[in-house]
Structures are given as structure tokens and as C-alpha cells.
Amino acid sequence: MIDRSEPLDSFATTLGSVVRYRTLLRKLVMKDLKLKYRGSVLGFLWSLVNPLVMIAVYYTAFTYIMHNTTPGFVFLVMLGILAWTFFSASAMMSTGAIADNGSLLKSVFFPRAILPTATVLFNFAQYVLMAAVLLPLMLIVFRIAPAPPMLVYPFFLALQVIFTIGLALILATGTTFFRDIRHLLEVALAALFWTTPIVYDMSQVPARLQPYILASPLSSYVVAYKDVLYYRRWPGPAVWTFAIAYAIITFAIGAALLLRFEDRFAERV
Amino acid sequence: MPIVEAREVSKRFFLRHNPSGSLKVHFLGLFSRNHKEQVEEFWALRDVSLRIGRGESIGLIGRNGSGKSTFLKLIAAIHQPTSGHLLVERGARIGTMIELGVGFHPELTGTENVALNAAIYGLSQAEIERLYPAIVEYSGLAHFMDVPLKNYSSGMHMRLGFAIAANLDPDLLLIDEVFAVGDLNFQRQCIRTLQTFQSEGKTLVFVSHAPEAIRSICRRVCVLDRGRLMYDGEVDEGLTMYERLMTAPVVTADEPAPRQIQSALDLTDAELDLGWHRAAIGGKWRESGEWQLQFLRAQGLEPHDFVLDVGCGSLAGARVMLPFMDEHRYWGYEKDRRLFEAGVAIELVRAHVRPERGHLIVNDWFDLSESPHQFRFAIANGFWSRLPLNSIARCIAAVLKKLEPGGRFYATWFDNPDVGRFDPIVHPDGPTTYPDMDPYHYSYDVLAGVIRALGAGVARVADGTHPRGESIMLITHGHAA
């Protein structure tokens, strides 16, 4: 017999049940993708428009107004913008993942972690689609030959996914108790955008500030992408450390928070 | 082994006034009381214990807010019990029909929604593909499966939702009044499906307000009222009890009702005679109730007279007086809500006496203003022995207000001339008169003094027929006695 008065899940059983509900995870991601592109003529192409316009704007502003002469600037900005879009959209969407699904939570039981995880994977799917188009294009335009460091790109990408899922669990749990988190998040994202080397390069940052910029949560991932894909070099030890540490710590906090509070979700939404 | 076992399960919810979820409320709450989130406790379930065996079909019935749906949601793991233990068989597949078509999205087609909804219930891709043809056939919507759900009628919507839930093949199915909204055909199809489930040995827990639906599906009924399990047993008796509850006065205060009600119902009549609610009115309760009617008739009570039963208690008097009196002529007052509820739930139901023939007033302060009538007769049978003198005075004053000019108010009490001794009186035919509490037994002189001080007349009635051996007095307006 299972005792319903015991805590709902442990970490291991949650992971197990998320795996068991992988069909639901996939269906939720597919649902969001279908809903996003169904009924629009250009469909998926619209997803490319937003980052392309942003890249064009930043390129124009930085090259012609600020006289930035970094070589390969467009490629570097693209890598940053794609990673940023995936991250910030996931964070914003995840605040509603649980708080906005009241009727679902109140009528069916399923592992609650599925919902924030699905929003992250939905945004990650879009990242993959965009990267699949833009990345080969850029590599050809800038005549960048394959190199061994590129092999660790999927690894850093996986770390960023884990980091983002962890943050999504925190935000989804937090928002069910404090709706203000949405507004706080908007402010935090604006600050985070400029403390991450997206529209500038780490080399342009004064040496004194570099450790601080690298310590910004998203920086290690963006720096790693630029290192391996554009500069074709291995990321430094600090980048590895930050990328792994942020992923593990954030995910652990997110999972612990969700497990601690998930039995109250149905009463709070 | 049961598939579900509840052991004294309680569930508390918090009603949030000035609902927070906002840091502003938390922040302002530090400074101002008005901005503080007001949290009110609400017990949706209280000490519910029951066992559901494999293959049983149980109906849960009760008024709105009685805790039926909460109980389903606890089994389904949507909420967690606040206290107690709720055991559910490990590995049992639980199907929930708490709301149909949850997670349906209007822009997606029928096919896509079936897949998504089934996945929410935990099915794998392979299982969904295996069940899909059966779901489509059951729903009768084969022609519409590639149409977005926004073009479905609400009936089709529900039909599709039920078709999915019905084909999930659970061991334990929890159903919350989901098909009450459908048309008659749909309801019939639902009931047939549930009957098929039953014949396949599946377990059903069925929440409904519809007695016919419960009769056609369930062999056992649990009646919940304000979070407490009031009855667990035969369908017919349970439904009768439910109808009683629907007509019983709504008592809103959340005072713990006796847990003994439930256990008492499993007892035989002989055992019931020893039940606590009867002990509370002293020994010989049945004789006392019958005596009350005999005595009043001897004093000239006619069925068309207005009569007030003060301290009607566990309704031992009501069960004989209600059938005797004309409709709406019997009024009962009781101070002890626990006793009163036990009376309605046990005595009247068992005796097949309809409480709506008369009127029952329950409050703590002898307020009889609910009655628009003046009474010709009033009787307080064994009531005062449980009251201190100030309450007796209040009681007398309240009854006098409602007594018509020539009306007569009889009261029985244990005459205790030796005011220095307050020992329980041991009755020859039974246990001590009121074993569960310190009795108040006053002398005639003390009571008569109070009554005269209230401006009323009082006299002893020479009648030794009271089954508990209590003395009787007559109280009237002025000094007529």
C-alpha cells in the first residue's frame, strides 16, 4: 500500500516518474510547437525572424554607431542571441507553467515537474531548429573549418538545458506562492542581458571585470559557445567550472524546492 | 485486502481572504492589519475512516461542500491528507473522471487531443496507439477526429473526454459527477459503461447527487456531511439518510459532531440502547419518550395543539410525538448540537419518522424566536438535570415568552432536597442517571424560588409515573397554579 499522507515523491522517484511520463513531456512540447506554427503561412520561419532582426539591429548599432571592429561580430552575436532567447523565453514561460494550469492540477495527478520541464524543452526545441538553420550558414559564410573543440558544444548545450530546467522549477514553484516573481524576473532579465557577453565579446571587457562577467549565470555557456564554434579553442577551466557548477546547483535547488512544495500546488493555484 | 483504506483522514484547506500571492500583501502586512492576509481554516474532511475492497462500487453522497470531491482527490493524490492515513494499493492503476477533457486545447484536432489527454493520464505512446481505435469508436466521433476541438459542441467535447477516461482500463475509477451535464443518451451510455466496469471486477468510487444513478451502480453508500462520514452501508438506508440531511436544519458552526454516530449505526438496537446519545439523556430513554406523550395526553394534549419539547435531546420524545401530532404542531428545542444531530441521524432515521412534520430549533442560548407560535403545552423532560441554575432560569424565561396565556409548562427533574450533596443519583433500573457529567440536582424550593422571581406560578404535580423517577412541576403565567 502507498500512504498518501507521506511526502509525495523523493528525488529519485520524481526522476523516475518524469521518465515514465516522457510521452506526456513530448506531447506537451509538440502541442506548444504545433500551436505556435499552426495557421501561420510562414510557420517556423517566423521564429527565425525575431533573432535575425535582433542580430541585424545589434550589428548595425555596434558596427556603425559604436564602431565596433570585432571580426566575426555577426556570428558571435548570433550565438549569444540564440542562447539568450532560449534562456529568457524559458524563464518567462516557466513562471506560468504551474500557476496558470490550475484546472489541470486539480483534476489529474501527474508529476508536477513535467510542466516547467516541458516549457524549457519547448524553447530548446526552437533553439535547435534555429541553430540547425543559422549555424551551418554562419560556419560557411565565415569559412570556419571543423575543429576538435566543437565536439564539446553539445555538452555545454546540455548543461545550459539543465541549468534552465533548474531555474524553471524554481520560478514555477515560486510563482505559485508569489505572483510578483514575474515582474521581478523582467527586471532581472534586463540586468542579466547586459552582464552576459552577448552583444560584446569577453576580450572587450576590462581584465579587472572579466571574472565578474564570467560569474554571471549565463556567461559561461555563451563564452563556451563562442570559444568552441567561432574561435575553435577549448574553453578555459573557469568556464568549465562555472558552467558545470551553475547547472548542478541550480537544478538541485529547483528540484528540492519543487519536491518540497508540490503537494500544495493544487491548493494554491 | 482493500484497495483503498482511510484511517481517520482529515483534510484542512485554507481560505485566503485578501489573497496574497503578492509580495505587496506580505510587505504591507508587516505594518497594517488591514493588509494582512487573513487565512481561515476550513476542514473539508474530518476523521473519515473507511475501507474500499477490490471490486466494490461505492457511492459517495452528501450536500455541496460535504467533502466528497476532496476525498476523491486525496485518493487520486491531487491533494494530501492533513492528518490520518490514506493507504492505496501499490501499483493500482487509478483512473480519474474528476473533470472530463482536462488539458483539451481548442486549436488541436480530436486526434491530437486524445493523445495529449491520454498522456496526461500517464499512458505511453504505444498504449495510446493501441487504445486509440477503441476511444474513437466509443465516442462515435470518428468523422470529427481531424477537426479542431473548437468546432465541437459541448456535448461532443464531453463525449470525447469520457471516451478517453472510459478506455484507460484502470483498476480503480474515481468519478465525480461528470456526466450530470450530458443528455439522457449520454448518461445512459455512461451508466452502462460503469456497469461493465463493475462486471469486470473493477473498483468504482462514484460521487453523485443523483439517487437513481447511485442505485443503478452502487451496492454501498457513504453519506458525508460537513466533512464527516455519517453513514456507511446499504444503499436505500443511506439515500434515506441523505434526504434527511437535505431537509435537516443547516447548522453551520464547525463543532465536532460525534464520531460515535458512524459506529453506532453498525450496532443492533439492543446495543444502541446503551449508545452515548441515549446515556446523555439518562437511562430509560425510550420509556421516557413514550411517557412524555402519555403524560401530556393525560393533561389534555390534542394533536392540533402547539407543543414545545424543550431539550428534545436525542429526539426520544420526538420519535413518538411527531407521528401523533398534526403537521407543524410539534416544535423541539435543543441546546446540545451533538446530541441533536445524533438524534436526527440515528433515532428518526431508524424509526422512519420524518422530522419535517415538525420544527426543530438548535441553538446555545434558549432562543425560541424562530417559532411564530404561542404554545399551549411545553415540556422539559429530564433537560434541567444537565443545566446549571442560571441556564434553567434562562430556559424558563424563554419558554414563558412563548407560552400562551393559559398555557402549561411541565418540567421533570431529580428532586434533591439536600442541596449540600450533588452525588449522582443511582437509579434502580439502570446506571447512574447521568454518568457522563456532573449532575445538577436542585431542590424544589430552589427552583420554585427562581420561577416565582420570574413572575410565574409553579406547583408540584403529584404523578409518580416518570420512568426515571423524576419529579414533575407545572409552571404557568401569573399565579394560576
mmCIF file of N, CA and C in Angstrom, chain A residues 70-166:
data_model
loop_
_atom_site.group_PDB
_atom_site.id
_atom_site.type_symbol
_atom_site.label_atom_id
_atom_site.label_comp_id
_atom_site.label_asym_id
_atom_site.label_seq_id
_atom_site.Cartn_x
_atom_site.Cartn_y
_atom_site.Cartn_z
ATOM 1 N N THR A 70 35.205 44.185 -33.929
ATOM 2 C CA THR A 70 35.489 42.782 -33.659
ATOM 3 C C THR A 70 35.229 41.958 -34.910
ATOM 4 N N PRO A 71 36.209 41.133 -35.345
ATOM 5 C CA PRO A 71 35.930 40.289 -36.506
ATOM 6 C C PRO A 71 34.891 39.218 -36.158
ATOM 7 N N GLY A 72 34.083 38.858 -37.137
ATOM 8 C CA GLY A 72 33.059 37.818 -36.921
ATOM 9 C C GLY A 72 31.982 38.244 -35.957
ATOM 10 N N PHE A 73 31.735 39.536 -35.847
ATOM 11 C CA PHE A 73 30.786 40.036 -34.850
ATOM 12 C C PHE A 73 29.386 39.439 -35.028
ATOM 13 N N VAL A 74 28.946 39.322 -36.270
ATOM 14 C CA VAL A 74 27.601 38.807 -36.521
ATOM 15 C C VAL A 74 27.453 37.386 -35.978
ATOM 16 N N PHE A 75 28.439 36.557 -36.239
ATOM 17 C CA PHE A 75 28.402 35.177 -35.775
ATOM 18 C C PHE A 75 28.365 35.138 -34.239
ATOM 19 N N LEU A 76 29.225 35.955 -33.646
ATOM 20 C CA LEU A 76 29.293 35.967 -32.182
ATOM 21 C C LEU A 76 27.969 36.432 -31.578
ATOM 22 N N VAL A 77 27.395 37.492 -32.149
ATOM 23 C CA VAL A 77 26.115 37.985 -31.645
ATOM 24 C C VAL A 77 25.040 36.915 -31.812
ATOM 25 N N MET A 78 25.076 36.236 -32.960
ATOM 26 C CA MET A 78 24.072 35.196 -33.188
ATOM 27 C C MET A 78 24.130 34.107 -32.117
ATOM 28 N N LEU A 79 25.342 33.652 -31.818
ATOM 29 C CA LEU A 79 25.478 32.607 -30.798
ATOM 30 C C LEU A 79 24.905 33.088 -29.464
ATOM 31 N N GLY A 80 25.219 34.338 -29.141
ATOM 32 C CA GLY A 80 24.727 34.895 -27.877
ATOM 33 C C GLY A 80 23.217 35.040 -27.871
ATOM 34 N N ILE A 81 22.678 35.588 -28.958
ATOM 35 C CA ILE A 81 21.235 35.851 -29.018
ATOM 36 C C ILE A 81 20.435 34.557 -28.955
ATOM 37 N N LEU A 82 20.911 33.519 -29.675
ATOM 38 C CA LEU A 82 20.183 32.246 -29.644
ATOM 39 C C LEU A 82 20.151 31.676 -28.223
ATOM 40 N N ALA A 83 21.296 31.678 -27.573
ATOM 41 C CA ALA A 83 21.360 31.142 -26.208
ATOM 42 C C ALA A 83 20.492 31.978 -25.275
ATOM 43 N N TRP A 84 20.553 33.296 -25.477
ATOM 44 C CA TRP A 84 19.770 34.194 -24.626
ATOM 45 C C TRP A 84 18.271 34.010 -24.838
ATOM 46 N N THR A 85 17.860 33.923 -26.096
ATOM 47 C CA THR A 85 16.437 33.769 -26.400
ATOM 48 C C THR A 85 15.900 32.496 -25.759
ATOM 49 N N PHE A 86 16.636 31.413 -25.897
ATOM 50 C CA PHE A 86 16.239 30.146 -25.293
ATOM 51 C C PHE A 86 16.094 30.320 -23.782
ATOM 52 N N PHE A 87 17.087 30.954 -23.179
ATOM 53 C CA PHE A 87 17.080 31.094 -21.725
ATOM 54 C C PHE A 87 15.958 32.013 -21.238
ATOM 55 N N SER A 88 15.862 33.206 -21.811
ATOM 56 C CA SER A 88 14.919 34.187 -21.269
ATOM 57 C C SER A 88 13.474 33.782 -21.551
ATOM 58 N N ALA A 89 13.225 33.206 -22.744
ATOM 59 C CA ALA A 89 11.858 32.771 -23.042
ATOM 60 C C ALA A 89 11.447 31.632 -22.101
ATOM 61 N N SER A 90 12.376 30.710 -21.831
ATOM 62 C CA SER A 90 12.075 29.615 -20.905
ATOM 63 C C SER A 90 11.742 30.161 -19.526
ATOM 64 N N ALA A 91 12.556 31.113 -19.066
ATOM 65 C CA ALA A 91 12.350 31.656 -17.726
ATOM 66 C C ALA A 91 10.983 32.330 -17.639
ATOM 67 N N MET A 92 10.654 33.166 -18.637
ATOM 68 C CA MET A 92 9.374 33.882 -18.601
ATOM 69 C C MET A 92 8.201 32.897 -18.656
ATOM 70 N N MET A 93 8.275 31.949 -19.573
ATOM 71 C CA MET A 93 7.158 30.996 -19.700
ATOM 72 C C MET A 93 6.996 30.124 -18.456
ATOM 73 N N SER A 94 8.100 29.788 -17.834
ATOM 74 C CA SER A 94 8.027 28.837 -16.726
ATOM 75 C C SER A 94 7.296 29.423 -15.514
ATOM 76 N N THR A 95 7.248 30.770 -15.410
ATOM 77 C CA THR A 95 6.550 31.339 -14.255
ATOM 78 C C THR A 95 5.072 30.955 -14.259
ATOM 79 N N GLY A 96 4.521 30.712 -15.485
ATOM 80 C CA GLY A 96 3.104 30.349 -15.540
ATOM 81 C C GLY A 96 2.881 28.851 -15.652
ATOM 82 N N ALA A 97 3.969 28.090 -15.719
ATOM 83 C CA ALA A 97 3.832 26.660 -16.017
ATOM 84 C C ALA A 97 2.916 25.963 -15.022
ATOM 85 N N ILE A 98 3.010 26.339 -13.756
ATOM 86 C CA ILE A 98 2.151 25.717 -12.747
ATOM 87 C C ILE A 98 1.012 26.654 -12.353
ATOM 88 N N ALA A 99 1.347 27.929 -12.162
ATOM 89 C CA ALA A 99 0.342 28.877 -11.688
ATOM 90 C C ALA A 99 -0.834 29.013 -12.662
ATOM 91 N N ASP A 100 -0.599 28.831 -13.961
ATOM 92 C CA ASP A 100 -1.675 29.025 -14.935
ATOM 93 C C ASP A 100 -2.347 27.719 -15.348
ATOM 94 N N ASN A 101 -2.040 26.633 -14.670
ATOM 95 C CA ASN A 101 -2.623 25.353 -15.063
ATOM 96 C C ASN A 101 -3.485 24.756 -13.964
ATOM 97 N N GLY A 102 -4.198 25.630 -13.274
ATOM 98 C CA GLY A 102 -4.983 25.208 -12.123
ATOM 99 C C GLY A 102 -5.913 24.034 -12.374
ATOM 100 N N SER A 103 -6.717 24.122 -13.433
ATOM 101 C CA SER A 103 -7.730 23.076 -13.607
ATOM 102 C C SER A 103 -7.067 21.727 -13.859
ATOM 103 N N LEU A 104 -5.943 21.763 -14.542
ATOM 104 C CA LEU A 104 -5.217 20.520 -14.811
ATOM 105 C C LEU A 104 -4.704 19.918 -13.503
ATOM 106 N N LEU A 105 -4.096 20.767 -12.676
ATOM 107 C CA LEU A 105 -3.510 20.274 -11.424
ATOM 108 C C LEU A 105 -4.582 19.765 -10.474
ATOM 109 N N LYS A 106 -5.788 20.356 -10.587
ATOM 110 C CA LYS A 106 -6.832 19.991 -9.641
ATOM 111 C C LYS A 106 -7.611 18.759 -10.049
ATOM 112 N N SER A 107 -7.390 18.272 -11.263
ATOM 113 C CA SER A 107 -8.210 17.130 -11.648
ATOM 114 C C SER A 107 -7.434 15.882 -12.032
ATOM 115 N N VAL A 108 -6.158 15.988 -12.290
ATOM 116 C CA VAL A 108 -5.391 14.789 -12.631
ATOM 117 C C VAL A 108 -4.075 14.827 -11.872
ATOM 118 N N PHE A 109 -3.631 13.648 -11.461
ATOM 119 C CA PHE A 109 -2.307 13.595 -10.875
ATOM 120 C C PHE A 109 -1.279 13.212 -11.935
ATOM 121 N N PHE A 110 -0.197 13.936 -11.990
ATOM 122 C CA PHE A 110 0.960 13.546 -12.797
ATOM 123 C C PHE A 110 2.131 14.277 -12.154
ATOM 124 N N PRO A 111 3.361 13.880 -12.433
ATOM 125 C CA PRO A 111 4.491 14.553 -11.789
ATOM 126 C C PRO A 111 4.501 16.034 -12.174
ATOM 127 N N ARG A 112 4.415 16.886 -11.182
ATOM 128 C CA ARG A 112 4.269 18.318 -11.472
ATOM 129 C C ARG A 112 5.482 18.896 -12.181
ATOM 130 N N ALA A 113 6.653 18.270 -11.982
ATOM 131 C CA ALA A 113 7.882 18.774 -12.601
ATOM 132 C C ALA A 113 7.794 18.758 -14.123
ATOM 133 N N ILE A 114 6.843 17.943 -14.646
ATOM 134 C CA ILE A 114 6.693 17.846 -16.102
ATOM 135 C C ILE A 114 6.409 19.215 -16.720
ATOM 136 N N LEU A 115 5.584 20.004 -16.076
ATOM 137 C CA LEU A 115 5.119 21.242 -16.723
ATOM 138 C C LEU A 115 6.249 22.243 -16.965
ATOM 139 N N PRO A 116 7.019 22.627 -15.918
ATOM 140 C CA PRO A 116 8.125 23.546 -16.203
ATOM 141 C C PRO A 116 9.165 22.924 -17.131
ATOM 142 N N THR A 117 9.405 21.633 -16.980
ATOM 143 C CA THR A 117 10.379 20.979 -17.857
ATOM 144 C C THR A 117 9.927 21.077 -19.312
ATOM 145 N N ALA A 118 8.626 20.897 -19.538
ATOM 146 C CA ALA A 118 8.113 20.956 -20.911
ATOM 147 C C ALA A 118 8.290 22.351 -21.508
ATOM 148 N N THR A 119 8.102 23.403 -20.703
ATOM 149 C CA THR A 119 8.275 24.746 -21.281
ATOM 150 C C THR A 119 9.727 24.955 -21.692
ATOM 151 N N VAL A 120 10.658 24.439 -20.886
ATOM 152 C CA VAL A 120 12.068 24.599 -21.235
ATOM 153 C C VAL A 120 12.375 23.814 -22.508
ATOM 154 N N LEU A 121 11.872 22.588 -22.564
ATOM 155 C CA LEU A 121 12.175 21.767 -23.743
ATOM 156 C C LEU A 121 11.527 22.339 -25.003
ATOM 157 N N PHE A 122 10.356 22.961 -24.845
ATOM 158 C CA PHE A 122 9.721 23.624 -25.986
ATOM 159 C C PHE A 122 10.632 24.736 -26.525
ATOM 160 N N ASN A 123 11.165 25.542 -25.625
ATOM 161 C CA ASN A 123 12.055 26.607 -26.081
ATOM 162 C C ASN A 123 13.375 26.056 -26.607
ATOM 163 N N PHE A 124 13.794 24.947 -26.017
ATOM 164 C CA PHE A 124 15.020 24.334 -26.505
ATOM 165 C C PHE A 124 14.805 23.785 -27.918
ATOM 166 N N ALA A 125 13.630 23.228 -28.157
ATOM 167 C CA ALA A 125 13.330 22.720 -29.494
ATOM 168 C C ALA A 125 13.424 23.851 -30.518
ATOM 169 N N GLN A 126 12.953 25.019 -30.134
ATOM 170 C CA GLN A 126 13.048 26.149 -31.065
ATOM 171 C C GLN A 126 14.496 26.560 -31.273
ATOM 172 N N TYR A 127 15.272 26.498 -30.189
ATOM 173 C CA TYR A 127 16.693 26.809 -30.301
ATOM 174 C C TYR A 127 17.340 25.874 -31.309
ATOM 175 N N VAL A 128 17.028 24.577 -31.176
ATOM 176 C CA VAL A 128 17.638 23.583 -32.056
ATOM 177 C C VAL A 128 17.246 23.862 -33.508
ATOM 178 N N LEU A 129 15.961 24.186 -33.717
ATOM 179 C CA LEU A 129 15.519 24.462 -35.082
ATOM 180 C C LEU A 129 16.252 25.661 -35.676
ATOM 181 N N MET A 130 16.360 26.713 -34.859
ATOM 182 C CA MET A 130 17.027 27.920 -35.359
ATOM 183 C C MET A 130 18.508 27.665 -35.581
ATOM 184 N N ALA A 131 19.136 26.974 -34.621
ATOM 185 C CA ALA A 131 20.565 26.701 -34.745
ATOM 186 C C ALA A 131 20.824 25.815 -35.961
ATOM 187 N N ALA A 132 19.914 24.892 -36.225
ATOM 188 C CA ALA A 132 20.094 23.990 -37.359
ATOM 189 C C ALA A 132 20.127 24.767 -38.671
ATOM 190 N N VAL A 133 19.435 25.898 -38.714
ATOM 191 C CA VAL A 133 19.446 26.712 -39.923
ATOM 192 C C VAL A 133 20.632 27.678 -39.918
ATOM 193 N N LEU A 134 20.787 28.395 -38.803
ATOM 194 C CA LEU A 134 21.744 29.502 -38.789
ATOM 195 C C LEU A 134 23.194 29.048 -38.640
ATOM 196 N N LEU A 135 23.418 27.987 -37.852
ATOM 197 C CA LEU A 135 24.789 27.595 -37.553
ATOM 198 C C LEU A 135 25.576 27.167 -38.798
ATOM 199 N N PRO A 136 25.039 26.227 -39.607
ATOM 200 C CA PRO A 136 25.778 25.848 -40.821
ATOM 201 C C PRO A 136 25.995 27.050 -41.740
ATOM 202 N N LEU A 137 24.974 27.908 -41.800
ATOM 203 C CA LEU A 137 25.071 29.099 -42.643
ATOM 204 C C LEU A 137 26.277 29.942 -42.243
ATOM 205 N N MET A 138 26.375 30.229 -40.943
ATOM 206 C CA MET A 138 27.446 31.073 -40.433
ATOM 207 C C MET A 138 28.811 30.417 -40.638
ATOM 208 N N LEU A 139 28.858 29.084 -40.361
ATOM 209 C CA LEU A 139 30.138 28.389 -40.491
ATOM 210 C C LEU A 139 30.642 28.482 -41.927
ATOM 211 N N ILE A 140 29.682 28.444 -42.874
ATOM 212 C CA ILE A 140 30.084 28.528 -44.280
ATOM 213 C C ILE A 140 30.495 29.958 -44.619
ATOM 214 N N VAL A 141 29.663 30.926 -44.206
ATOM 215 C CA VAL A 141 29.944 32.320 -44.536
ATOM 216 C C VAL A 141 31.301 32.742 -43.987
ATOM 217 N N PHE A 142 31.585 32.336 -42.735
ATOM 218 C CA PHE A 142 32.848 32.765 -42.125
ATOM 219 C C PHE A 142 33.981 31.765 -42.376
ATOM 220 N N ARG A 143 33.705 30.783 -43.203
ATOM 221 C CA ARG A 143 34.718 29.798 -43.591
ATOM 222 C C ARG A 143 35.446 29.218 -42.388
ATOM 223 N N ILE A 144 34.658 28.722 -41.456
ATOM 224 C CA ILE A 144 35.250 28.122 -40.270
ATOM 225 C C ILE A 144 35.273 26.616 -40.442
ATOM 226 N N ALA A 145 36.459 26.046 -40.418
ATOM 227 C CA ALA A 145 36.601 24.605 -40.629
ATOM 228 C C ALA A 145 36.298 23.865 -39.335
ATOM 229 N N PRO A 146 35.785 22.639 -39.410
ATOM 230 C CA PRO A 146 35.538 21.862 -38.189
ATOM 231 C C PRO A 146 36.827 21.694 -37.391
ATOM 232 N N ALA A 147 36.671 21.716 -36.077
ATOM 233 C CA ALA A 147 37.843 21.548 -35.209
ATOM 234 C C ALA A 147 37.418 20.740 -33.993
ATOM 235 N N PRO A 148 38.369 20.035 -33.327
ATOM 236 C CA PRO A 148 38.005 19.175 -32.187
ATOM 237 C C PRO A 148 37.208 19.890 -31.093
ATOM 238 N N PRO A 149 37.514 21.134 -30.702
ATOM 239 C CA PRO A 149 36.745 21.755 -29.607
ATOM 240 C C PRO A 149 35.236 21.799 -29.879
ATOM 241 N N MET A 150 34.849 21.799 -31.156
ATOM 242 C CA MET A 150 33.409 21.863 -31.478
ATOM 243 C C MET A 150 32.647 20.674 -30.888
ATOM 244 N N LEU A 151 33.389 19.588 -30.608
ATOM 245 C CA LEU A 151 32.736 18.385 -30.095
ATOM 246 C C LEU A 151 32.091 18.621 -28.727
ATOM 247 N N VAL A 152 32.594 19.608 -27.965
ATOM 248 C CA VAL A 152 32.014 19.817 -26.632
ATOM 249 C C VAL A 152 30.825 20.773 -26.664
ATOM 250 N N TYR A 153 30.470 21.296 -27.857
ATOM 251 C CA TYR A 153 29.308 22.177 -27.962
ATOM 252 C C TYR A 153 28.040 21.517 -27.414
ATOM 253 N N PRO A 154 27.738 20.261 -27.829
ATOM 254 C CA PRO A 154 26.519 19.626 -27.271
ATOM 255 C C PRO A 154 26.580 19.489 -25.755
ATOM 256 N N PHE A 155 27.782 19.289 -25.231
ATOM 257 C CA PHE A 155 27.915 19.130 -23.781
ATOM 258 C C PHE A 155 27.521 20.422 -23.055
ATOM 259 N N PHE A 156 28.026 21.558 -23.529
ATOM 260 C CA PHE A 156 27.667 22.832 -22.884
ATOM 261 C C PHE A 156 26.185 23.154 -23.083
ATOM 262 N N LEU A 157 25.697 22.774 -24.266
ATOM 263 C CA LEU A 157 24.275 22.987 -24.532
ATOM 264 C C LEU A 157 23.441 22.196 -23.509
ATOM 265 N N ALA A 158 23.851 20.946 -23.268
ATOM 266 C CA ALA A 158 23.131 20.115 -22.299
ATOM 267 C C ALA A 158 23.195 20.757 -20.911
ATOM 268 N N LEU A 159 24.364 21.304 -20.571
ATOM 269 C CA LEU A 159 24.487 21.971 -19.269
ATOM 270 C C LEU A 159 23.541 23.157 -19.177
ATOM 271 N N GLN A 160 23.447 23.916 -20.280
ATOM 272 C CA GLN A 160 22.547 25.073 -20.237
ATOM 273 C C GLN A 160 21.093 24.625 -20.095
ATOM 274 N N VAL A 161 20.743 23.501 -20.735
ATOM 275 C CA VAL A 161 19.381 22.973 -20.599
ATOM 276 C C VAL A 161 19.120 22.601 -19.138
ATOM 277 N N ILE A 162 20.074 21.928 -18.518
ATOM 278 C CA ILE A 162 19.893 21.525 -17.118
ATOM 279 C C ILE A 162 19.774 22.755 -16.216
ATOM 280 N N PHE A 163 20.657 23.731 -16.464
ATOM 281 C CA PHE A 163 20.604 24.974 -15.697
ATOM 282 C C PHE A 163 19.236 25.644 -15.856
ATOM 283 N N THR A 164 18.748 25.697 -17.101
ATOM 284 C CA THR A 164 17.479 26.377 -17.360
ATOM 285 C C THR A 164 16.305 25.611 -16.747
ATOM 286 N N ILE A 165 16.356 24.285 -16.805
ATOM 287 C CA ILE A 165 15.284 23.498 -16.170
ATOM 288 C C ILE A 165 15.271 23.768 -14.667
ATOM 289 N N GLY A 166 16.460 23.792 -14.075
ATOM 290 C CA GLY A 166 16.548 24.085 -12.637
ATOM 291 C C GLY A 166 15.918 25.420 -12.306
#
